[in-house]
XYZ file of C-alpha atoms in Angstrom:
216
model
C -6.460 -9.139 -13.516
C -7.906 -10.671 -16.821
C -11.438 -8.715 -16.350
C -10.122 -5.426 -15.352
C -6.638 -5.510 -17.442
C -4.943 -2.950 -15.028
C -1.815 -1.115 -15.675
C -0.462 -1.800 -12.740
C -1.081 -4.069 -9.405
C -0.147 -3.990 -6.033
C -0.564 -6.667 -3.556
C 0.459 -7.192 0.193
C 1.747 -9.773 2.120
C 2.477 -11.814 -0.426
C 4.927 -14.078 -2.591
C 7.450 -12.611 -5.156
C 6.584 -15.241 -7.801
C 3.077 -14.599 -7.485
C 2.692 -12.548 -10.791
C 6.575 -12.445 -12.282
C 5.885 -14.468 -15.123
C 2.998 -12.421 -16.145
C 4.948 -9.144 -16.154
C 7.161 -7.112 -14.239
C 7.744 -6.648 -10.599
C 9.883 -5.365 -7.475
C 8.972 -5.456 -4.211
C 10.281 -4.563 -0.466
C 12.744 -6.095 1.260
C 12.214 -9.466 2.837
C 12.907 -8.258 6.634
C 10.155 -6.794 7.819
C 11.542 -7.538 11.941
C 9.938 -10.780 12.112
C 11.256 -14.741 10.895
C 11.848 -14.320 7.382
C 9.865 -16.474 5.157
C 11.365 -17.251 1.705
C 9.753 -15.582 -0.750
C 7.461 -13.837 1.215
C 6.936 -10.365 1.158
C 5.039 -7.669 2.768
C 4.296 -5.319 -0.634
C 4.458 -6.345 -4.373
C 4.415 -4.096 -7.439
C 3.242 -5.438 -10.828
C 3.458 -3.590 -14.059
C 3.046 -4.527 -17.694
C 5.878 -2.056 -18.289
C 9.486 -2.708 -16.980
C 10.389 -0.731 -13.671
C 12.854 2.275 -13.152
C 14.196 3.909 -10.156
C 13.219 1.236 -7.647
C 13.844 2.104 -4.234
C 12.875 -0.416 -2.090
C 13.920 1.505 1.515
C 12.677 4.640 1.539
C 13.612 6.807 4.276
C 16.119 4.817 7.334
C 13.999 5.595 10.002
C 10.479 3.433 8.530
C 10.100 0.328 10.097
C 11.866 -2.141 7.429
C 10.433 -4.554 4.594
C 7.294 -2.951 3.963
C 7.823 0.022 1.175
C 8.549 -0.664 -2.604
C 8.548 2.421 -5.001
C 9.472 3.043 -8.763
C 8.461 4.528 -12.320
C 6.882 2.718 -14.900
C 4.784 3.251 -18.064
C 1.129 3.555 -18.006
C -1.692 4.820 -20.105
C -1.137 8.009 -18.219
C 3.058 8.068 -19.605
C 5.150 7.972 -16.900
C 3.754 7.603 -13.343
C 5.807 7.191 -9.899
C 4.180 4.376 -8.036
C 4.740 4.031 -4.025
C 3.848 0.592 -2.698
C 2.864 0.587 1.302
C 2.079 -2.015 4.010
C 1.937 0.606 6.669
C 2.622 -1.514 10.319
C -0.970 -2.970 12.191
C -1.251 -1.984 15.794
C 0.547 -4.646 17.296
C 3.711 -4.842 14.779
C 6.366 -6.158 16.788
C 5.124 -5.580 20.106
C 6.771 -8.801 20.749
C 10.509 -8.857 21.280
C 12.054 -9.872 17.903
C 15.658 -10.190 17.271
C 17.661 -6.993 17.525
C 14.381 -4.981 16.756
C 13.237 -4.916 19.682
C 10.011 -4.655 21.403
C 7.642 -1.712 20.433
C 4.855 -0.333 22.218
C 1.296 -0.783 20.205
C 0.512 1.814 17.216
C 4.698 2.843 17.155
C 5.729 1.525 14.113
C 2.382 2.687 12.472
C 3.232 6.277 14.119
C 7.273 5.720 13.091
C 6.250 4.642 9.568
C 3.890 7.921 8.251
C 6.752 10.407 9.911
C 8.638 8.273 7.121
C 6.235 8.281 4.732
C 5.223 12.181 4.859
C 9.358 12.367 4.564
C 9.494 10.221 1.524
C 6.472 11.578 -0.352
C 8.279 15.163 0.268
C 10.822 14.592 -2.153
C 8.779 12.702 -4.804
C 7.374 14.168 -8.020
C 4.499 16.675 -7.267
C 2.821 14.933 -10.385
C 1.852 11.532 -11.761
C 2.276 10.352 -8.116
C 0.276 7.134 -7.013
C 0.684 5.747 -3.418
C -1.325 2.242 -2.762
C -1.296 -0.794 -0.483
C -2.820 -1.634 2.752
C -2.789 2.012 5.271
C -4.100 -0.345 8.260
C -6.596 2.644 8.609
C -9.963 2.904 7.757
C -10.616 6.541 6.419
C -14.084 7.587 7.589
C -16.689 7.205 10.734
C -15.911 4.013 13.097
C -11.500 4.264 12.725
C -10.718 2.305 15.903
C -6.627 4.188 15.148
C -6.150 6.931 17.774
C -7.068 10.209 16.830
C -3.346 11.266 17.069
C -2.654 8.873 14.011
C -5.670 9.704 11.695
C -4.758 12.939 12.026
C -1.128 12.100 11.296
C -2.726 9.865 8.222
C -4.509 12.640 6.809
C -1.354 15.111 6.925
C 0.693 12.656 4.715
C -1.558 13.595 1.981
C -2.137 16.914 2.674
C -0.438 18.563 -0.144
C -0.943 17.983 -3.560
C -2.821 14.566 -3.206
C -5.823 12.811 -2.527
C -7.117 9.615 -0.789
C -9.124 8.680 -3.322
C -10.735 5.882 -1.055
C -11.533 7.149 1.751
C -15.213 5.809 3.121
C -14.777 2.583 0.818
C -16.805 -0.536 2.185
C -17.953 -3.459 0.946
C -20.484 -5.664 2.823
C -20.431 -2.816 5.463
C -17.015 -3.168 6.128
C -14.857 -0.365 5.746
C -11.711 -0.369 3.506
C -8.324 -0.176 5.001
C -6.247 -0.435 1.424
C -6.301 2.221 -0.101
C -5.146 4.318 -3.240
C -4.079 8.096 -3.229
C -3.225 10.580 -5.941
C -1.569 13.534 -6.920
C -4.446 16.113 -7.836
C -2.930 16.202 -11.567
C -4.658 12.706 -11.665
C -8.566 12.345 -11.794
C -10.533 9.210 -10.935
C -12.714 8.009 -13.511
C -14.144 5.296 -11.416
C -13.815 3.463 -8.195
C -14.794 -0.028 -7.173
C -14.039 -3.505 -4.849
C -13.048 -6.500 -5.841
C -15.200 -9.458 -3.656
C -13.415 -11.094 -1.027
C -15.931 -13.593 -1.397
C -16.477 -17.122 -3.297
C -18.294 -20.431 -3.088
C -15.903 -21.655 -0.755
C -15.843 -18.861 1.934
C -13.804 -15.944 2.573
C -10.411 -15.664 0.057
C -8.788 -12.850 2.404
C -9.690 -10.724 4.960
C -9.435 -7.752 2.516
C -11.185 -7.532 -0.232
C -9.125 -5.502 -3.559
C -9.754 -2.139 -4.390
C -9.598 -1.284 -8.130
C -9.716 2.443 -9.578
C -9.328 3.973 -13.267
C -7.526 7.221 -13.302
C -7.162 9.877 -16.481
C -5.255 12.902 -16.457
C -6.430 16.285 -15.522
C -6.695 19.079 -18.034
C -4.922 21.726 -17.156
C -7.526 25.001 -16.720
């Protein structure tokens, strides 16, 4: 955060008080179907800027605790910022609690028909959706064609994956960040997962300048 100074941040799976005294956040509920740890949480959104609007739900029928949205200020004025930590494969294919037991890829499959419902509604401009899609978007996507297809149609109108066929160390990304096509990218990079001491995460961060379009 010091060396790129970003408007805004979002990070998954992690704790609330992560970045709260450094700015200003909300994030998604804290059931996500599984043993609730405290202060855990699936999606974060930092800002420099106070929020607005914060809906941290979304649509009933998504698959809980994993979808933060709101408005904030940016360099770009006001932008709508969607938060994601769309379900893994296996997301409570286990029996837990009154969820239930799900069959593997159905609450990735239950969570874009949300999504595609949610980002129907939302401003046609100034829109930014980012967090971990738990799909790569290029050659080599081990999700079933059914659901990169479905992927791909959440964003067909008006907006852009703007990573789509990021890797780093030959490993594709599966966070990504999409637009509205009011919004142009100015430049697109990772941020290493890597360090003297091994492997921080799994994922390595994603980081992206974007400037408005003129209009033609």
């Amino acid at each position: 955060m010091d060396r790129h100074a970003p408007d805004v941040v979002c990070l998954t799976e992690t704790h609330v008080g992560l970045l709260s005294r450094h700015g200003h956040t909300i994030h998604s509920q804290p059931d996500y179907g599984y043993t609730i740890k405290g202060g855990r949480r699936k999606v974060v959104l930092w800002s420099r800027e106070p929020w607005e609007q914060v809906d941290d739900s979304g649509v009933d029928s998504m698959p809980p605790g994993r979808f933060v949205a709101g408005v904030t200020q940016t360099s770009l004025g006001r932008v709508t910022i969607v938060g994601v930590c769309i379900p893994w494969f296996g997301s409570r294919t286990e029996s837990w609690r009154e969820s239930g037991r799900k069959k593997r890829w159905e609450d990735h499959r239950q969570y874009l028909a949300g999504l595609a419902e949610v980002l129907a509604g939302a401003p046609a401009k100034h829109l930014i959706v980012v967090g971990d899609f738990n799909q790569t978007m290029g050659p080599g996507s081990r999700a079933p064609s059914e659901l990169q297809s479905a992927l791909r149609r959440t964003f067909a109108s008006g907006m852009t994956v703007r990573t789509a066929g990021l890797a780093f160390q030959g490993r594709m990304s599966i966070d990504h960040l999409a637009s509205s096509n009011d919004l142009a990218v100015e430049s697109l990079g990772v941020i290493s997962n890597l360090h003297d001491r091994g492997r921080l995460s799994d994922h390595f961060g994603v980081v992206a300048k974007l400037s408005s379009q003129r209009a033609p």
